[in-house]
Amino acid sequence: MAIVEQGINHLMYKIIQAVMYLRSLLFQFATKEKQHEAGNISYLNAAERKQSINHKVEWLLEEYGNSILRMAYSYLHSITDAEDVLQDTLIQYIKAAPKFENSVHEKAWLLRVAINISKNKITYNKKRGTMELDEGLVAVEEHDLYFVWEAVKSLPSKYSEVLHLFYQEGYSTAQIANIVARKEATVRSFLHRGREKLKVILKEEYHFEE
């Protein structure tokens, strides 16, 4: 199941702008971070720390930027809001400076943070009455994918999030359970129910046949 790649790719240049803003925010942490070597605490100078942060942000974007953006977009259906989530997720990462056993755990942590930020933004947007869908951004040439995406959007978030993580990100049900903080049996149930609900919507609303 594919997320609308075309719309995302057309707006990737905006991420570069967001990164520049992100770097300016992160610079405030440059003189606060400490480097521990041989039991002695030493401070990196501001220039070195800024360079280190820049390299880390660039690496995070290259490795996980698209996944975070797609995850946020699956909740918010707005590229602008998804970019905000991406930016906030990276800021939290730099501030928390978490340590991971491997890249799988690192990506899972980032997606979990992105999910939480997205849910908070949904609540905020609903309170402000600004939950809008920019149809111009979700339009794609592949009409079938458009209909599928429209159907996925109509599902409750508990179904749409596991469908996204399973089909788009390629996570196992066990990994998804860790990301969304649910039992694996519950994730499997949501996947099954989500697929069934999706089939019904596609058949009734868009006349798709199995």
JSON list of C-alpha atoms in Angstrom, two decimals:
[
{"chain": "A", "resi": 1, "resn": "MET", "atom": "CA", "xyz": [0.00, 0.00, 0.00]},
{"chain": "A", "resi": 2, "resn": "ALA", "atom": "CA", "xyz": [1.63, 3.22, -1.15]},
{"chain": "A", "resi": 3, "resn": "ILE", "atom": "CA", "xyz": [1.57, 6.69, 0.36]},
{"chain": "A", "resi": 4, "resn": "VAL", "atom": "CA", "xyz": [1.40, 9.55, -2.10]},
{"chain": "A", "resi": 5, "resn": "GLU", "atom": "CA", "xyz": [5.08, 9.82, -3.02]},
{"chain": "A", "resi": 6, "resn": "GLN", "atom": "CA", "xyz": [4.60, 12.33, -5.79]},
{"chain": "A", "resi": 7, "resn": "GLY", "atom": "CA", "xyz": [3.17, 15.04, -3.58]},
{"chain": "A", "resi": 8, "resn": "ILE", "atom": "CA", "xyz": [5.86, 14.47, -0.97]},
{"chain": "A", "resi": 9, "resn": "ASN", "atom": "CA", "xyz": [8.69, 14.60, -3.50]},
{"chain": "A", "resi": 10, "resn": "HIS", "atom": "CA", "xyz": [7.40, 17.88, -4.94]},
{"chain": "A", "resi": 11, "resn": "LEU", "atom": "CA", "xyz": [7.72, 19.44, -1.50]},
{"chain": "A", "resi": 12, "resn": "MET", "atom": "CA", "xyz": [11.06, 18.04, -0.39]},
{"chain": "A", "resi": 13, "resn": "TYR", "atom": "CA", "xyz": [12.70, 21.40, -0.98]},
{"chain": "A", "resi": 14, "resn": "LYS", "atom": "CA", "xyz": [10.61, 22.73, 1.90]},
{"chain": "A", "resi": 15, "resn": "ILE", "atom": "CA", "xyz": [12.36, 20.30, 4.19]},
{"chain": "A", "resi": 16, "resn": "ILE", "atom": "CA", "xyz": [15.65, 21.98, 3.38]},
{"chain": "A", "resi": 17, "resn": "GLN", "atom": "CA", "xyz": [14.16, 25.27, 4.54]},
{"chain": "A", "resi": 18, "resn": "ALA", "atom": "CA", "xyz": [12.90, 23.58, 7.68]},
{"chain": "A", "resi": 19, "resn": "VAL", "atom": "CA", "xyz": [16.37, 22.18, 8.34]},
{"chain": "A", "resi": 20, "resn": "MET", "atom": "CA", "xyz": [17.88, 25.64, 8.23]},
{"chain": "A", "resi": 21, "resn": "TYR", "atom": "CA", "xyz": [15.37, 26.78, 10.82]},
{"chain": "A", "resi": 22, "resn": "LEU", "atom": "CA", "xyz": [15.99, 23.65, 12.85]},
{"chain": "A", "resi": 23, "resn": "ARG", "atom": "CA", "xyz": [19.71, 24.31, 12.90]},
{"chain": "A", "resi": 24, "resn": "SER", "atom": "CA", "xyz": [19.16, 27.80, 14.26]},
{"chain": "A", "resi": 25, "resn": "LEU", "atom": "CA", "xyz": [17.05, 26.37, 17.08]},
{"chain": "A", "resi": 26, "resn": "LEU", "atom": "CA", "xyz": [19.53, 23.65, 17.87]},
{"chain": "A", "resi": 27, "resn": "PHE", "atom": "CA", "xyz": [22.43, 26.06, 18.16]},
{"chain": "A", "resi": 28, "resn": "GLN", "atom": "CA", "xyz": [21.22, 27.06, 21.62]},
{"chain": "A", "resi": 29, "resn": "PHE", "atom": "CA", "xyz": [22.25, 23.62, 22.81]},
{"chain": "A", "resi": 30, "resn": "ALA", "atom": "CA", "xyz": [25.74, 23.96, 21.38]},
{"chain": "A", "resi": 31, "resn": "THR", "atom": "CA", "xyz": [27.39, 25.24, 24.54]},
{"chain": "A", "resi": 32, "resn": "LYS", "atom": "CA", "xyz": [25.41, 23.03, 26.91]},
{"chain": "A", "resi": 33, "resn": "GLU", "atom": "CA", "xyz": [26.27, 19.59, 25.58]},
{"chain": "A", "resi": 34, "resn": "LYS", "atom": "CA", "xyz": [29.18, 17.76, 27.18]},
{"chain": "A", "resi": 35, "resn": "GLN", "atom": "CA", "xyz": [31.66, 15.28, 25.85]},
{"chain": "A", "resi": 36, "resn": "HIS", "atom": "CA", "xyz": [32.85, 12.56, 28.24]},
{"chain": "A", "resi": 37, "resn": "GLU", "atom": "CA", "xyz": [36.34, 11.23, 27.55]},
{"chain": "A", "resi": 38, "resn": "ALA", "atom": "CA", "xyz": [38.44, 9.04, 29.88]},
{"chain": "A", "resi": 39, "resn": "GLY", "atom": "CA", "xyz": [36.29, 10.01, 32.84]},
{"chain": "A", "resi": 40, "resn": "ASN", "atom": "CA", "xyz": [36.89, 13.73, 32.33]},
{"chain": "A", "resi": 41, "resn": "ILE", "atom": "CA", "xyz": [34.14, 16.16, 31.33]},
{"chain": "A", "resi": 42, "resn": "SER", "atom": "CA", "xyz": [35.09, 18.55, 28.55]},
{"chain": "A", "resi": 43, "resn": "TYR", "atom": "CA", "xyz": [33.02, 20.99, 26.57]},
{"chain": "A", "resi": 44, "resn": "LEU", "atom": "CA", "xyz": [33.05, 21.16, 22.80]},
{"chain": "A", "resi": 45, "resn": "ASN", "atom": "CA", "xyz": [33.42, 24.69, 21.59]},
{"chain": "A", "resi": 46, "resn": "ALA", "atom": "CA", "xyz": [30.39, 26.25, 19.94]},
{"chain": "A", "resi": 47, "resn": "ALA", "atom": "CA", "xyz": [31.70, 25.99, 16.38]},
{"chain": "A", "resi": 48, "resn": "GLU", "atom": "CA", "xyz": [32.55, 22.29, 16.72]},
{"chain": "A", "resi": 49, "resn": "ARG", "atom": "CA", "xyz": [29.22, 21.55, 18.36]},
{"chain": "A", "resi": 50, "resn": "LYS", "atom": "CA", "xyz": [27.29, 23.38, 15.68]},
{"chain": "A", "resi": 51, "resn": "GLN", "atom": "CA", "xyz": [29.11, 21.41, 12.99]},
{"chain": "A", "resi": 52, "resn": "SER", "atom": "CA", "xyz": [28.39, 18.18, 14.83]},
{"chain": "A", "resi": 53, "resn": "ILE", "atom": "CA", "xyz": [24.70, 19.04, 15.09]},
{"chain": "A", "resi": 54, "resn": "ASN", "atom": "CA", "xyz": [24.52, 19.97, 11.41]},
{"chain": "A", "resi": 55, "resn": "HIS", "atom": "CA", "xyz": [26.04, 16.64, 10.39]},
{"chain": "A", "resi": 56, "resn": "LYS", "atom": "CA", "xyz": [23.68, 14.74, 12.67]},
{"chain": "A", "resi": 57, "resn": "VAL", "atom": "CA", "xyz": [20.61, 16.54, 11.33]},
{"chain": "A", "resi": 58, "resn": "GLU", "atom": "CA", "xyz": [21.66, 15.88, 7.74]},
{"chain": "A", "resi": 59, "resn": "TRP", "atom": "CA", "xyz": [22.21, 12.20, 8.52]},
{"chain": "A", "resi": 60, "resn": "LEU", "atom": "CA", "xyz": [18.85, 11.87, 10.30]},
{"chain": "A", "resi": 61, "resn": "LEU", "atom": "CA", "xyz": [17.05, 13.47, 7.37]},
{"chain": "A", "resi": 62, "resn": "GLU", "atom": "CA", "xyz": [18.78, 11.23, 4.85]},
{"chain": "A", "resi": 63, "resn": "GLU", "atom": "CA", "xyz": [18.10, 8.05, 6.82]},
{"chain": "A", "resi": 64, "resn": "TYR", "atom": "CA", "xyz": [14.67, 8.71, 8.35]},
{"chain": "A", "resi": 65, "resn": "GLY", "atom": "CA", "xyz": [13.28, 11.96, 6.94]},
{"chain": "A", "resi": 66, "resn": "ASN", "atom": "CA", "xyz": [10.93, 10.38, 4.40]},
{"chain": "A", "resi": 67, "resn": "SER", "atom": "CA", "xyz": [9.63, 7.80, 6.87]},
{"chain": "A", "resi": 68, "resn": "ILE", "atom": "CA", "xyz": [8.88, 10.43, 9.52]},
{"chain": "A", "resi": 69, "resn": "LEU", "atom": "CA", "xyz": [7.25, 12.69, 6.95]},
{"chain": "A", "resi": 70, "resn": "ARG", "atom": "CA", "xyz": [5.06, 9.90, 5.58]},
{"chain": "A", "resi": 71, "resn": "MET", "atom": "CA", "xyz": [4.09, 8.80, 9.09]},
{"chain": "A", "resi": 72, "resn": "ALA", "atom": "CA", "xyz": [3.05, 12.33, 10.03]},
{"chain": "A", "resi": 73, "resn": "TYR", "atom": "CA", "xyz": [1.23, 12.80, 6.73]},
{"chain": "A", "resi": 74, "resn": "SER", "atom": "CA", "xyz": [-0.75, 9.60, 7.27]},
{"chain": "A", "resi": 75, "resn": "TYR", "atom": "CA", "xyz": [-2.22, 11.25, 10.38]},
{"chain": "A", "resi": 76, "resn": "LEU", "atom": "CA", "xyz": [-2.49, 14.88, 9.35]},
{"chain": "A", "resi": 77, "resn": "HIS", "atom": "CA", "xyz": [-3.07, 14.77, 5.57]},
{"chain": "A", "resi": 78, "resn": "SER", "atom": "CA", "xyz": [-1.21, 18.07, 5.31]},
{"chain": "A", "resi": 79, "resn": "ILE", "atom": "CA", "xyz": [2.36, 18.43, 4.05]},
{"chain": "A", "resi": 80, "resn": "THR", "atom": "CA", "xyz": [2.81, 21.66, 6.00]},
{"chain": "A", "resi": 81, "resn": "ASP", "atom": "CA", "xyz": [1.77, 20.01, 9.27]},
{"chain": "A", "resi": 82, "resn": "ALA", "atom": "CA", "xyz": [3.82, 16.91, 8.47]},
{"chain": "A", "resi": 83, "resn": "GLU", "atom": "CA", "xyz": [6.90, 19.09, 7.95]},
{"chain": "A", "resi": 84, "resn": "ASP", "atom": "CA", "xyz": [6.28, 20.67, 11.36]},
{"chain": "A", "resi": 85, "resn": "VAL", "atom": "CA", "xyz": [6.13, 17.21, 12.91]},
{"chain": "A", "resi": 86, "resn": "LEU", "atom": "CA", "xyz": [9.38, 16.23, 11.18]},
{"chain": "A", "resi": 87, "resn": "GLN", "atom": "CA", "xyz": [11.08, 19.32, 12.51]},
{"chain": "A", "resi": 88, "resn": "ASP", "atom": "CA", "xyz": [9.75, 18.85, 16.06]},
{"chain": "A", "resi": 89, "resn": "THR", "atom": "CA", "xyz": [10.72, 15.17, 16.03]},
{"chain": "A", "resi": 90, "resn": "LEU", "atom": "CA", "xyz": [14.31, 15.98, 15.12]},
{"chain": "A", "resi": 91, "resn": "ILE", "atom": "CA", "xyz": [14.46, 18.69, 17.77]},
{"chain": "A", "resi": 92, "resn": "GLN", "atom": "CA", "xyz": [13.32, 16.19, 20.40]},
{"chain": "A", "resi": 93, "resn": "TYR", "atom": "CA", "xyz": [15.94, 13.74, 19.19]},
{"chain": "A", "resi": 94, "resn": "ILE", "atom": "CA", "xyz": [18.77, 16.25, 19.49]},
{"chain": "A", "resi": 95, "resn": "LYS", "atom": "CA", "xyz": [17.58, 17.46, 22.89]},
{"chain": "A", "resi": 96, "resn": "ALA", "atom": "CA", "xyz": [17.14, 13.94, 24.28]},
{"chain": "A", "resi": 97, "resn": "ALA", "atom": "CA", "xyz": [20.29, 12.52, 22.66]},
{"chain": "A", "resi": 98, "resn": "PRO", "atom": "CA", "xyz": [19.01, 8.94, 23.09]},
{"chain": "A", "resi": 99, "resn": "LYS", "atom": "CA", "xyz": [21.26, 5.91, 22.66]},
{"chain": "A", "resi": 100, "resn": "PHE", "atom": "CA", "xyz": [20.17, 2.86, 20.70]},
{"chain": "A", "resi": 101, "resn": "GLU", "atom": "CA", "xyz": [21.41, -0.66, 20.12]},
{"chain": "A", "resi": 102, "resn": "ASN", "atom": "CA", "xyz": [20.86, -0.37, 16.38]},
{"chain": "A", "resi": 103, "resn": "SER", "atom": "CA", "xyz": [19.19, 1.64, 13.63]},
{"chain": "A", "resi": 104, "resn": "VAL", "atom": "CA", "xyz": [15.96, -0.37, 13.93]},
{"chain": "A", "resi": 105, "resn": "HIS", "atom": "CA", "xyz": [15.45, 0.83, 17.50]},
{"chain": "A", "resi": 106, "resn": "GLU", "atom": "CA", "xyz": [16.45, 4.35, 16.51]},
{"chain": "A", "resi": 107, "resn": "LYS", "atom": "CA", "xyz": [13.89, 4.52, 13.70]},
{"chain": "A", "resi": 108, "resn": "ALA", "atom": "CA", "xyz": [11.20, 3.06, 15.94]},
{"chain": "A", "resi": 109, "resn": "TRP", "atom": "CA", "xyz": [11.89, 5.75, 18.55]},
{"chain": "A", "resi": 110, "resn": "LEU", "atom": "CA", "xyz": [11.66, 8.51, 15.96]},
{"chain": "A", "resi": 111, "resn": "LEU", "atom": "CA", "xyz": [8.40, 7.20, 14.52]},
{"chain": "A", "resi": 112, "resn": "ARG", "atom": "CA", "xyz": [6.90, 6.83, 18.00]},
{"chain": "A", "resi": 113, "resn": "VAL", "atom": "CA", "xyz": [7.77, 10.46, 18.74]},
{"chain": "A", "resi": 114, "resn": "ALA", "atom": "CA", "xyz": [6.34, 11.53, 15.38]},
{"chain": "A", "resi": 115, "resn": "ILE", "atom": "CA", "xyz": [3.10, 9.66, 16.11]},
{"chain": "A", "resi": 116, "resn": "ASN", "atom": "CA", "xyz": [2.71, 11.35, 19.48]},
{"chain": "A", "resi": 117, "resn": "ILE", "atom": "CA", "xyz": [3.41, 14.80, 18.05]},
{"chain": "A", "resi": 118, "resn": "SER", "atom": "CA", "xyz": [0.96, 14.14, 15.20]},
{"chain": "A", "resi": 119, "resn": "LYS", "atom": "CA", "xyz": [-1.78, 13.12, 17.62]},
{"chain": "A", "resi": 120, "resn": "ASN", "atom": "CA", "xyz": [-1.19, 16.24, 19.68]},
{"chain": "A", "resi": 121, "resn": "LYS", "atom": "CA", "xyz": [-1.37, 18.37, 16.55]},
{"chain": "A", "resi": 122, "resn": "ILE", "atom": "CA", "xyz": [-4.65, 16.73, 15.54]},
{"chain": "A", "resi": 123, "resn": "THR", "atom": "CA", "xyz": [-6.12, 17.66, 18.91]},
{"chain": "A", "resi": 124, "resn": "TYR", "atom": "CA", "xyz": [-4.80, 21.19, 18.57]},
{"chain": "A", "resi": 125, "resn": "ASN", "atom": "CA", "xyz": [-6.12, 21.57, 15.03]},
{"chain": "A", "resi": 126, "resn": "LYS", "atom": "CA", "xyz": [-9.54, 20.28, 16.00]},
{"chain": "A", "resi": 127, "resn": "LYS", "atom": "CA", "xyz": [-9.74, 22.78, 18.83]},
{"chain": "A", "resi": 128, "resn": "ARG", "atom": "CA", "xyz": [-8.90, 25.57, 16.43]},
{"chain": "A", "resi": 129, "resn": "GLY", "atom": "CA", "xyz": [-11.20, 24.22, 13.75]},
{"chain": "A", "resi": 130, "resn": "THR", "atom": "CA", "xyz": [-8.43, 24.12, 11.18]},
{"chain": "A", "resi": 131, "resn": "MET", "atom": "CA", "xyz": [-8.38, 20.46, 10.26]},
{"chain": "A", "resi": 132, "resn": "GLU", "atom": "CA", "xyz": [-8.35, 20.87, 6.49]},
{"chain": "A", "resi": 133, "resn": "LEU", "atom": "CA", "xyz": [-7.23, 18.73, 3.61]},
{"chain": "A", "resi": 134, "resn": "ASP", "atom": "CA", "xyz": [-5.32, 20.33, 0.77]},
{"chain": "A", "resi": 135, "resn": "GLU", "atom": "CA", "xyz": [-6.66, 18.40, -2.18]},
{"chain": "A", "resi": 136, "resn": "GLY", "atom": "CA", "xyz": [-4.03, 19.91, -4.42]},
{"chain": "A", "resi": 137, "resn": "LEU", "atom": "CA", "xyz": [-1.30, 18.13, -2.49]},
{"chain": "A", "resi": 138, "resn": "VAL", "atom": "CA", "xyz": [-2.85, 14.68, -2.45]},
{"chain": "A", "resi": 139, "resn": "ALA", "atom": "CA", "xyz": [-3.82, 14.55, -6.12]},
{"chain": "A", "resi": 140, "resn": "VAL", "atom": "CA", "xyz": [-1.77, 12.01, -8.04]},
{"chain": "A", "resi": 141, "resn": "GLU", "atom": "CA", "xyz": [-1.78, 10.64, -11.55]},
{"chain": "A", "resi": 142, "resn": "GLU", "atom": "CA", "xyz": [-2.35, 7.09, -10.35]},
{"chain": "A", "resi": 143, "resn": "HIS", "atom": "CA", "xyz": [-6.07, 7.32, -9.63]},
{"chain": "A", "resi": 144, "resn": "ASP", "atom": "CA", "xyz": [-6.19, 3.93, -7.94]},
{"chain": "A", "resi": 145, "resn": "LEU", "atom": "CA", "xyz": [-3.62, 5.05, -5.37]},
{"chain": "A", "resi": 146, "resn": "TYR", "atom": "CA", "xyz": [-5.59, 8.23, -4.78]},
{"chain": "A", "resi": 147, "resn": "PHE", "atom": "CA", "xyz": [-8.74, 6.24, -4.01]},
{"chain": "A", "resi": 148, "resn": "VAL", "atom": "CA", "xyz": [-6.86, 3.87, -1.73]},
{"chain": "A", "resi": 149, "resn": "TRP", "atom": "CA", "xyz": [-5.33, 6.78, 0.15]},
{"chain": "A", "resi": 150, "resn": "GLU", "atom": "CA", "xyz": [-8.71, 8.45, 0.49]},
{"chain": "A", "resi": 151, "resn": "ALA", "atom": "CA", "xyz": [-10.08, 5.21, 1.91]},
{"chain": "A", "resi": 152, "resn": "VAL", "atom": "CA", "xyz": [-7.20, 4.79, 4.36]},
{"chain": "A", "resi": 153, "resn": "LYS", "atom": "CA", "xyz": [-7.70, 8.37, 5.57]},
{"chain": "A", "resi": 154, "resn": "SER", "atom": "CA", "xyz": [-11.30, 7.59, 6.43]},
{"chain": "A", "resi": 155, "resn": "LEU", "atom": "CA", "xyz": [-10.32, 4.75, 8.76]},
{"chain": "A", "resi": 156, "resn": "PRO", "atom": "CA", "xyz": [-9.93, 5.33, 12.51]},
{"chain": "A", "resi": 157, "resn": "SER", "atom": "CA", "xyz": [-6.32, 6.17, 13.35]},
{"chain": "A", "resi": 158, "resn": "LYS", "atom": "CA", "xyz": [-5.79, 2.90, 15.23]},
{"chain": "A", "resi": 159, "resn": "TYR", "atom": "CA", "xyz": [-6.28, 1.09, 11.91]},
{"chain": "A", "resi": 160, "resn": "SER", "atom": "CA", "xyz": [-4.60, 3.57, 9.57]},
{"chain": "A", "resi": 161, "resn": "GLU", "atom": "CA", "xyz": [-1.42, 3.76, 11.66]},
{"chain": "A", "resi": 162, "resn": "VAL", "atom": "CA", "xyz": [-0.82, 0.00, 11.71]},
{"chain": "A", "resi": 163, "resn": "LEU", "atom": "CA", "xyz": [-1.63, -0.30, 8.00]},
{"chain": "A", "resi": 164, "resn": "HIS", "atom": "CA", "xyz": [0.90, 2.43, 7.27]},
{"chain": "A", "resi": 165, "resn": "LEU", "atom": "CA", "xyz": [3.62, 0.93, 9.46]},
{"chain": "A", "resi": 166, "resn": "PHE", "atom": "CA", "xyz": [3.05, -2.58, 8.09]},
{"chain": "A", "resi": 167, "resn": "TYR", "atom": "CA", "xyz": [2.71, -1.85, 4.37]},
{"chain": "A", "resi": 168, "resn": "GLN", "atom": "CA", "xyz": [4.62, 1.40, 3.89]},
{"chain": "A", "resi": 169, "resn": "GLU", "atom": "CA", "xyz": [7.42, 1.08, 6.44]},
{"chain": "A", "resi": 170, "resn": "GLY", "atom": "CA", "xyz": [7.70, -2.71, 6.32]},
{"chain": "A", "resi": 171, "resn": "TYR", "atom": "CA", "xyz": [7.60, -3.31, 10.07]},
{"chain": "A", "resi": 172, "resn": "SER", "atom": "CA", "xyz": [6.62, -6.67, 11.55]},
{"chain": "A", "resi": 173, "resn": "THR", "atom": "CA", "xyz": [3.63, -6.84, 13.86]},
{"chain": "A", "resi": 174, "resn": "ALA", "atom": "CA", "xyz": [5.99, -7.25, 16.81]},
{"chain": "A", "resi": 175, "resn": "GLN", "atom": "CA", "xyz": [7.86, -4.08, 15.87]},
{"chain": "A", "resi": 176, "resn": "ILE", "atom": "CA", "xyz": [4.62, -2.19, 15.33]},
{"chain": "A", "resi": 177, "resn": "ALA", "atom": "CA", "xyz": [3.44, -3.28, 18.76]},
{"chain": "A", "resi": 178, "resn": "ASN", "atom": "CA", "xyz": [6.53, -1.68, 20.26]},
{"chain": "A", "resi": 179, "resn": "ILE", "atom": "CA", "xyz": [6.10, 1.55, 18.30]},
{"chain": "A", "resi": 180, "resn": "VAL", "atom": "CA", "xyz": [2.41, 2.07, 19.10]},
{"chain": "A", "resi": 181, "resn": "ALA", "atom": "CA", "xyz": [2.66, 0.62, 22.63]},
{"chain": "A", "resi": 182, "resn": "ARG", "atom": "CA", "xyz": [0.07, -2.11, 22.11]},
{"chain": "A", "resi": 183, "resn": "LYS", "atom": "CA", "xyz": [0.08, -5.88, 22.39]},
{"chain": "A", "resi": 184, "resn": "GLU", "atom": "CA", "xyz": [1.09, -7.73, 19.24]},
{"chain": "A", "resi": 185, "resn": "ALA", "atom": "CA", "xyz": [-2.23, -9.58, 19.24]},
{"chain": "A", "resi": 186, "resn": "THR", "atom": "CA", "xyz": [-3.99, -6.22, 19.21]},
{"chain": "A", "resi": 187, "resn": "VAL", "atom": "CA", "xyz": [-1.87, -5.04, 16.29]},
{"chain": "A", "resi": 188, "resn": "ARG", "atom": "CA", "xyz": [-2.71, -8.19, 14.34]},
{"chain": "A", "resi": 189, "resn": "SER", "atom": "CA", "xyz": [-6.38, -7.64, 15.09]},
{"chain": "A", "resi": 190, "resn": "PHE", "atom": "CA", "xyz": [-6.20, -4.01, 13.95]},
{"chain": "A", "resi": 191, "resn": "LEU", "atom": "CA", "xyz": [-4.44, -5.06, 10.74]},
{"chain": "A", "resi": 192, "resn": "HIS", "atom": "CA", "xyz": [-7.12, -7.62, 9.98]},
{"chain": "A", "resi": 193, "resn": "ARG", "atom": "CA", "xyz": [-10.00, -5.29, 10.82]},
{"chain": "A", "resi": 194, "resn": "GLY", "atom": "CA", "xyz": [-8.37, -2.41, 8.99]},
{"chain": "A", "resi": 195, "resn": "ARG", "atom": "CA", "xyz": [-7.95, -4.47, 5.84]},
{"chain": "A", "resi": 196, "resn": "GLU", "atom": "CA", "xyz": [-11.55, -5.65, 6.00]},
{"chain": "A", "resi": 197, "resn": "LYS", "atom": "CA", "xyz": [-12.86, -2.13, 6.53]},
{"chain": "A", "resi": 198, "resn": "LEU", "atom": "CA", "xyz": [-10.68, -0.88, 3.70]},
{"chain": "A", "resi": 199, "resn": "LYS", "atom": "CA", "xyz": [-12.06, -3.53, 1.33]},
{"chain": "A", "resi": 200, "resn": "VAL", "atom": "CA", "xyz": [-15.62, -2.50, 2.18]},
{"chain": "A", "resi": 201, "resn": "ILE", "atom": "CA", "xyz": [-14.90, 1.18, 1.61]},
{"chain": "A", "resi": 202, "resn": "LEU", "atom": "CA", "xyz": [-13.12, 0.57, -1.69]},
{"chain": "A", "resi": 203, "resn": "LYS", "atom": "CA", "xyz": [-15.92, -1.65, -2.93]},
{"chain": "A", "resi": 204, "resn": "GLU", "atom": "CA", "xyz": [-18.82, 0.56, -1.83]},
{"chain": "A", "resi": 205, "resn": "GLU", "atom": "CA", "xyz": [-17.39, 4.01, -2.42]},
{"chain": "A", "resi": 206, "resn": "TYR", "atom": "CA", "xyz": [-15.03, 3.48, -5.33]},
{"chain": "A", "resi": 207, "resn": "HIS", "atom": "CA", "xyz": [-16.39, 0.27, -6.88]},
{"chain": "A", "resi": 208, "resn": "PHE", "atom": "CA", "xyz": [-13.14, -1.61, -6.43]},
{"chain": "A", "resi": 209, "resn": "GLU", "atom": "CA", "xyz": [-13.33, -5.36, -6.80]},
{"chain": "A", "resi": 210, "resn": "GLU", "atom": "CA", "xyz": [-11.11, -7.85, -4.96]}
]
